[in-house]
PDB file of C-alpha atoms in Angstrom:
ATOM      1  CA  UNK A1468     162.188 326.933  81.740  1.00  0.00           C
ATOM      2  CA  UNK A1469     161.831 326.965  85.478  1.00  0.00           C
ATOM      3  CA  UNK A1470     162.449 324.419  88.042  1.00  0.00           C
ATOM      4  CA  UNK A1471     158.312 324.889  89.472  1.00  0.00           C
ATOM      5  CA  UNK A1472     157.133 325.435  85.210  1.00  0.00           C
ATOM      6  CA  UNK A1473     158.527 322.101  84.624  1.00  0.00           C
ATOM      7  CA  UNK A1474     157.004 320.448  87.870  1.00  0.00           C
ATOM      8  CA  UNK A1475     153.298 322.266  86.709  1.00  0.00           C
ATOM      9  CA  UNK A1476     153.660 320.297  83.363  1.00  0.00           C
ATOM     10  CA  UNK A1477     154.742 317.325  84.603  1.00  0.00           C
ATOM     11  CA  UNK A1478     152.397 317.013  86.765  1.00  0.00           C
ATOM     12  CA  UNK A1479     149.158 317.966  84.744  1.00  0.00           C
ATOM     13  CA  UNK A1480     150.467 315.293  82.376  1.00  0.00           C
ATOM     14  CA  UNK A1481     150.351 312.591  85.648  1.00  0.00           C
ATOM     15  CA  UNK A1482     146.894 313.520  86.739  1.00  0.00           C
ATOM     16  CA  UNK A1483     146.175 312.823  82.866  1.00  0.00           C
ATOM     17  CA  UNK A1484     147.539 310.063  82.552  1.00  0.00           C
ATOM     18  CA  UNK A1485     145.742 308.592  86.401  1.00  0.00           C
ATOM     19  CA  UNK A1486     142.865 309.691  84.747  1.00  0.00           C
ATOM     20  CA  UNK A1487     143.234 307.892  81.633  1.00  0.00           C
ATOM     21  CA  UNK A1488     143.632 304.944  83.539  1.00  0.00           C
ATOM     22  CA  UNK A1489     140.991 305.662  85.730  1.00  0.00           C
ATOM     23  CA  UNK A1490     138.598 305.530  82.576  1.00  0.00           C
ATOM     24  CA  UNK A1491     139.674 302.417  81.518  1.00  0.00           C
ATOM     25  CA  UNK A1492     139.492 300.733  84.613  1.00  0.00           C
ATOM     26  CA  UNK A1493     135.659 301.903  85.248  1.00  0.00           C
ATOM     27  CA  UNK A1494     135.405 300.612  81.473  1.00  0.00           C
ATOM     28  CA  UNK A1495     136.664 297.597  81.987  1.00  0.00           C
ATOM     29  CA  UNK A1496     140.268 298.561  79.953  1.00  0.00           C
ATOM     30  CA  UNK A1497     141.900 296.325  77.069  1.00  0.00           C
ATOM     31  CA  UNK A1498     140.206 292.754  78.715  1.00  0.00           C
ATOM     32  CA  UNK A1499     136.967 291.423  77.820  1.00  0.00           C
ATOM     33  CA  UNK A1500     134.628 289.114  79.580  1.00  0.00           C
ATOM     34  CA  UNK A1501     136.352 285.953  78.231  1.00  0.00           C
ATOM     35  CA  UNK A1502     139.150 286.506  80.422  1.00  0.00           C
ATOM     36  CA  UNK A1503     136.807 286.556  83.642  1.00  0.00           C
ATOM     37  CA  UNK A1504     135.705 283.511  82.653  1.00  0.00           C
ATOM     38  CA  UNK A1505     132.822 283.636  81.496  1.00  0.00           C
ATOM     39  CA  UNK A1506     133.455 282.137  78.210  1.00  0.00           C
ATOM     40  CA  UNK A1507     132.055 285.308  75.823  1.00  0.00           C
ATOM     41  CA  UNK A1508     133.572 285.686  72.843  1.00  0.00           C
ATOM     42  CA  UNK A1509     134.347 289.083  70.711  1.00  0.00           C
ATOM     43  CA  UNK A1510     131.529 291.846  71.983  1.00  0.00           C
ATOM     44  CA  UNK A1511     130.829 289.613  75.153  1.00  0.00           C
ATOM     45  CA  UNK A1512     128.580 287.401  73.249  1.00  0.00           C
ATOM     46  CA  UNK A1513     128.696 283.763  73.517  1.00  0.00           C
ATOM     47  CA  UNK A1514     129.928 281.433  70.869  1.00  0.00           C
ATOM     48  CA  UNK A1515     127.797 278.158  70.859  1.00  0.00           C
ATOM     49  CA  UNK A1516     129.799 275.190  68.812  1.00  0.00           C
ATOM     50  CA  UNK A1517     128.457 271.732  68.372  1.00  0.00           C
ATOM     51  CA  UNK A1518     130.974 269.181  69.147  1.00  0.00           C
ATOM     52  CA  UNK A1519     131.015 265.224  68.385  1.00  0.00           C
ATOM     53  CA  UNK A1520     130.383 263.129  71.322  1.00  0.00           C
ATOM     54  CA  UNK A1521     129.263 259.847  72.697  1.00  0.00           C
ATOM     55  CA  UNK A1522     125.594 260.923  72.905  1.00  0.00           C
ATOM     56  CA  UNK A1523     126.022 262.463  69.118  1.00  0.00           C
ATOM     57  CA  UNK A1524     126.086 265.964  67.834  1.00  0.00           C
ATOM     58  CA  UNK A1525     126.133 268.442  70.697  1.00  0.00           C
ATOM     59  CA  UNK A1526     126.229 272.066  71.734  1.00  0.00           C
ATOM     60  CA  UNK A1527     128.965 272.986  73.470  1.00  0.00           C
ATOM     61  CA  UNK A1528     129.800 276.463  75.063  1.00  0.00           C
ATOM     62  CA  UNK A1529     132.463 278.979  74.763  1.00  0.00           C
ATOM     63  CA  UNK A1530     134.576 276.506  77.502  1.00  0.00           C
ATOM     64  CA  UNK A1531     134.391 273.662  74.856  1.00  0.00           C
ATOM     65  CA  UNK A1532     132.185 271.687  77.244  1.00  0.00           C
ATOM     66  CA  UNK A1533     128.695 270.411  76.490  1.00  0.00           C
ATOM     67  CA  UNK A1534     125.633 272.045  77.775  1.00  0.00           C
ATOM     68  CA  UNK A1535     122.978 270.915  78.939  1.00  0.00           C
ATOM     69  CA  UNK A1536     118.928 271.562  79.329  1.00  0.00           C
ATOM     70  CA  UNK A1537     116.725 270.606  82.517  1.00  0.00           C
ATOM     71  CA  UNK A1538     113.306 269.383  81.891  1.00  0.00           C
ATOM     72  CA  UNK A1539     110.178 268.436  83.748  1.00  0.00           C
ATOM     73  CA  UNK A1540     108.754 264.940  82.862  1.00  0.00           C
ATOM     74  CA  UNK A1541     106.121 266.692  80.535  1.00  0.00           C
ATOM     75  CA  UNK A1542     109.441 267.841  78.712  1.00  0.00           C
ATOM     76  CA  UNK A1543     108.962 271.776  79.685  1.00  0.00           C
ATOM     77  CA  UNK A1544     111.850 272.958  80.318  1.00  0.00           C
ATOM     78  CA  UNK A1545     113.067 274.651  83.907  1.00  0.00           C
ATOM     79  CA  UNK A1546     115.172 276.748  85.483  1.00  0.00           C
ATOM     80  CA  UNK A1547     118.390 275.729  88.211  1.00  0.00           C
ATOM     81  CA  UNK A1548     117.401 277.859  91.076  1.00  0.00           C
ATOM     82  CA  UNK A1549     118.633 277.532  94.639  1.00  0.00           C
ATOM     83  CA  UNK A1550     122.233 275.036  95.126  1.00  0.00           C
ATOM     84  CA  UNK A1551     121.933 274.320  91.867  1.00  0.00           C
ATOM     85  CA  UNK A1552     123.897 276.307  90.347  1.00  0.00           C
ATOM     86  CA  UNK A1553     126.922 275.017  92.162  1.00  0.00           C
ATOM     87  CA  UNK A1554     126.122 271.858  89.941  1.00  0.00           C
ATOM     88  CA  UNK A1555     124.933 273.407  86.830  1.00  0.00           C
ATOM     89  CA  UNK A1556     126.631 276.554  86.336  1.00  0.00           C
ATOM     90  CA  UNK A1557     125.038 278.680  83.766  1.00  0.00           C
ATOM     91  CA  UNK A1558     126.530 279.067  80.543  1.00  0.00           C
ATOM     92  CA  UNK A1559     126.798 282.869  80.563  1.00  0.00           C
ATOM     93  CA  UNK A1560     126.795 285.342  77.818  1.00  0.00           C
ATOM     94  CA  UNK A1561     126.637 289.095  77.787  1.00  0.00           C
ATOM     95  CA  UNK A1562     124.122 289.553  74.546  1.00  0.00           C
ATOM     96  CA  UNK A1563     122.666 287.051  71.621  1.00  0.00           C
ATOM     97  CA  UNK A1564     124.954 283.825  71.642  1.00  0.00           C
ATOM     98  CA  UNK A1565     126.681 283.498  68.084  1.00  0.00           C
ATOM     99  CA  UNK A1566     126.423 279.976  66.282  1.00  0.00           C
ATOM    100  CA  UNK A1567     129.033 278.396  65.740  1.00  0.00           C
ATOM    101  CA  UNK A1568     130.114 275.740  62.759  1.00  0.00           C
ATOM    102  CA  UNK A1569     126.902 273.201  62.521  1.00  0.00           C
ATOM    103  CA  UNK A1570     124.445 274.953  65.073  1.00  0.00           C
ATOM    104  CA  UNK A1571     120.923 275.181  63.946  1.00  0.00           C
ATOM    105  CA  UNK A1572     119.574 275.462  67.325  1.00  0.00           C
ATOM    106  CA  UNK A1573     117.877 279.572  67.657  1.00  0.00           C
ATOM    107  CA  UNK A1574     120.464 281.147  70.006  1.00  0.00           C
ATOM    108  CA  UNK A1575     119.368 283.133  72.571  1.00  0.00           C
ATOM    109  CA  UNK A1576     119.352 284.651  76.327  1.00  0.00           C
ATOM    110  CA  UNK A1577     117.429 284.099  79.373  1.00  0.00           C
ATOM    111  CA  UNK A1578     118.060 285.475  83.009  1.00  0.00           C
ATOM    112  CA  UNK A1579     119.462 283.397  85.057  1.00  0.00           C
ATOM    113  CA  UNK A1580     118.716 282.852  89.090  1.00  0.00           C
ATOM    114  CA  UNK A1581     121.449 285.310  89.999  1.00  0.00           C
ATOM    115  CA  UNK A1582     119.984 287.849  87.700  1.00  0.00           C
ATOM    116  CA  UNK A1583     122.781 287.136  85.110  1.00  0.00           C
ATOM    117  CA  UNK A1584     122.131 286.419  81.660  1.00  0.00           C
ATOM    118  CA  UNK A1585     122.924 283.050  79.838  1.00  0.00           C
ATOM    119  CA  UNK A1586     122.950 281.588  76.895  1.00  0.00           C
ATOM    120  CA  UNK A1587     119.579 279.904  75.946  1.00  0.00           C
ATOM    121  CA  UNK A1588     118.833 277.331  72.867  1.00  0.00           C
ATOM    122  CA  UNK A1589     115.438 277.100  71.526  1.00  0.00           C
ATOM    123  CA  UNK A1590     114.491 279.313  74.692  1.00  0.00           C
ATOM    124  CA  UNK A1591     115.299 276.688  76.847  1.00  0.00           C
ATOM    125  CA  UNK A1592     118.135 277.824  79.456  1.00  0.00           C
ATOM    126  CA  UNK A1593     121.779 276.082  78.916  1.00  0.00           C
ATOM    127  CA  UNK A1594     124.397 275.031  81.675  1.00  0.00           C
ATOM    128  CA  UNK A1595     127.203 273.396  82.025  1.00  0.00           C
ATOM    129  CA  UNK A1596     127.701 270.514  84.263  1.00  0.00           C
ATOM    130  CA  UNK A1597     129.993 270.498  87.154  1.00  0.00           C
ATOM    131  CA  UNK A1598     130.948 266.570  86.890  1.00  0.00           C
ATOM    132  CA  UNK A1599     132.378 267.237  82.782  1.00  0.00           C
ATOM    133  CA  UNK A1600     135.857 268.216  83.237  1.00  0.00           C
ATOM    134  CA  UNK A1601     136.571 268.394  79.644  1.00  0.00           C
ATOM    135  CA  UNK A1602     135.640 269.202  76.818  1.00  0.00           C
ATOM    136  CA  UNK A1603     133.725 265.617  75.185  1.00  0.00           C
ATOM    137  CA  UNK A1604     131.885 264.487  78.084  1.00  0.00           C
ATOM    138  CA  UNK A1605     128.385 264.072  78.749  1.00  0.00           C
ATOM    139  CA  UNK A1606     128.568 262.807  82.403  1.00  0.00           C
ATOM    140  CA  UNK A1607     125.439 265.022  83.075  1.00  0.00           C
ATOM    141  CA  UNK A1608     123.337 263.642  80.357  1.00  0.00           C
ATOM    142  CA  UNK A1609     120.334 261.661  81.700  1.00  0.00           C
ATOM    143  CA  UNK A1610     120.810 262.857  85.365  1.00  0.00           C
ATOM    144  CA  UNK A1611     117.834 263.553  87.501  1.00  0.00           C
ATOM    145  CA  UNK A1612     118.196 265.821  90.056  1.00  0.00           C
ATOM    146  CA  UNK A1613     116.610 269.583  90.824  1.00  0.00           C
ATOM    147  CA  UNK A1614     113.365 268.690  90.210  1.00  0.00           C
ATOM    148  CA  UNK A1615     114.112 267.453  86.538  1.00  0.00           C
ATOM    149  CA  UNK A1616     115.943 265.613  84.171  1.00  0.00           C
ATOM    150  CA  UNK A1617     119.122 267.084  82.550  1.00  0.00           C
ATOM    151  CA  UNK A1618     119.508 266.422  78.647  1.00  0.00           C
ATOM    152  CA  UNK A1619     122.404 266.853  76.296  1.00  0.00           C
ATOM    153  CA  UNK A1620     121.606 269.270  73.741  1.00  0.00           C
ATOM    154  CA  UNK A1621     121.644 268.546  70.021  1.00  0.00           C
ATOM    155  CA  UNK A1622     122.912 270.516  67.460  1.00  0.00           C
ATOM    156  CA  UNK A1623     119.051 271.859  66.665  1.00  0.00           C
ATOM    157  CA  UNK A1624     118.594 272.680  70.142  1.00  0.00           C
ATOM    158  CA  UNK A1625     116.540 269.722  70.874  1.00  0.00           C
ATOM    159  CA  UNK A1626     117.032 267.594  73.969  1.00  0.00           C
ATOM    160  CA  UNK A1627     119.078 264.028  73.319  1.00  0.00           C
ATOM    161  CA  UNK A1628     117.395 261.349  75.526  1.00  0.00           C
ATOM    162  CA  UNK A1629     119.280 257.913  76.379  1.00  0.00           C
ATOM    163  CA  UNK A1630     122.838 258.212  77.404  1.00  0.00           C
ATOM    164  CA  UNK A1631     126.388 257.198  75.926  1.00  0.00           C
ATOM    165  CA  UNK A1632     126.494 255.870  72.052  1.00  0.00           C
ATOM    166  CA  UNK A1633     123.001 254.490  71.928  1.00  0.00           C
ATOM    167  CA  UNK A1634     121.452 258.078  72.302  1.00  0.00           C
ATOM    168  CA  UNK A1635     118.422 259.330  70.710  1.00  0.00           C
ATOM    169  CA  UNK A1636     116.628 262.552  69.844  1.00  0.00           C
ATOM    170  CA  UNK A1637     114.194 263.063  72.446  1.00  0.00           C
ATOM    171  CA  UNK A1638     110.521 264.681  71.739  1.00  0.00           C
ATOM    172  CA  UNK A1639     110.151 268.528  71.308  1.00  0.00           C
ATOM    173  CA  UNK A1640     110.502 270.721  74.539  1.00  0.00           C
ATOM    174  CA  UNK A1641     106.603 270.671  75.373  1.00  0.00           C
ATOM    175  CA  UNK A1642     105.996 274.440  75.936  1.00  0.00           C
TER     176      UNK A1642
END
């Protein structure tokens, strides 16, 4: 075989290869949205756990923190527009959240200010709270702010009212 033959072959299998990778770069390769963060489970979707805490039974997202629901005083919920996202970040899922051990709640997705989509309970939009730095806390529950009240949610997707161990289930989202 020639010196140039053997440079033609080699280098039709480079440009192959560059354009393997190429495709699985624009694809988004081997990683999946979990490892950007976002929390999203197998398929991008969301897994929603309830967890034990001081407020009771409570969803938690794919981060192992609890989420949370804000609501008007007529109990309707609303969404975090404006700053308030850098408070509440959403809790983000890339198709139908899956339930995890103990959820009842119906699982679902709403947009989100930014156009994303997040995870929604009951269709009421979830978030995180900035101020829970592990998983267990409710440091957001009760909190008015953004035109609202935020509320722990229960395993059912109902809001919990109160705050720490004396918390209660709330009335029905009012929509």
């Amino acid at each position: 075989m020639t010196a140039a033959r053997l440079f033609d072959q080699r280098a039709g299998w480079l440009i192959l290869a560059g354009a393997g990778v190429a495709v699985l770069t624009a694809c988004g390769g081997a990683t999946n949205s979990s490892s950007s963060g976002s929390g999203a489970g197998s398929g991008g979707a969301a897994t929603i756990s309830a967890a034990q805490t001081s407020s009771g039974m409570v969803l938690t997202g794919p981060s192992g923190n609890t989420v949370y629901v804000l609501l008007d005083a007529s109990g309707k919920p609303l969404p975090c527009t404006a700053g308030c996202p850098a408070v509440w970040p959403v809790v983000p899922t890339a198709g139908t959240p899956q339930a995890g051990s103990g959820v009842t709640a119906m699982l679902g997705t709403a947009s989100a200010a930014d156009g994303s989509t997040q995870a929604s309970a009951n269709g009421a939009p979830l978030y995180y709270y900035s101020g829970d730095t592990g998983s267990g806390q409710v440091n957001g529950q009760g909190l008015k702010s953004f035109g609202g009240t935020w509320y722990a949610v229960q395993a059912n997707g109902q809001p919990v009212s109160g705050s720490g161990s004396g918390a209660t289930a709330s009335p029905r989202y009012g929509y």
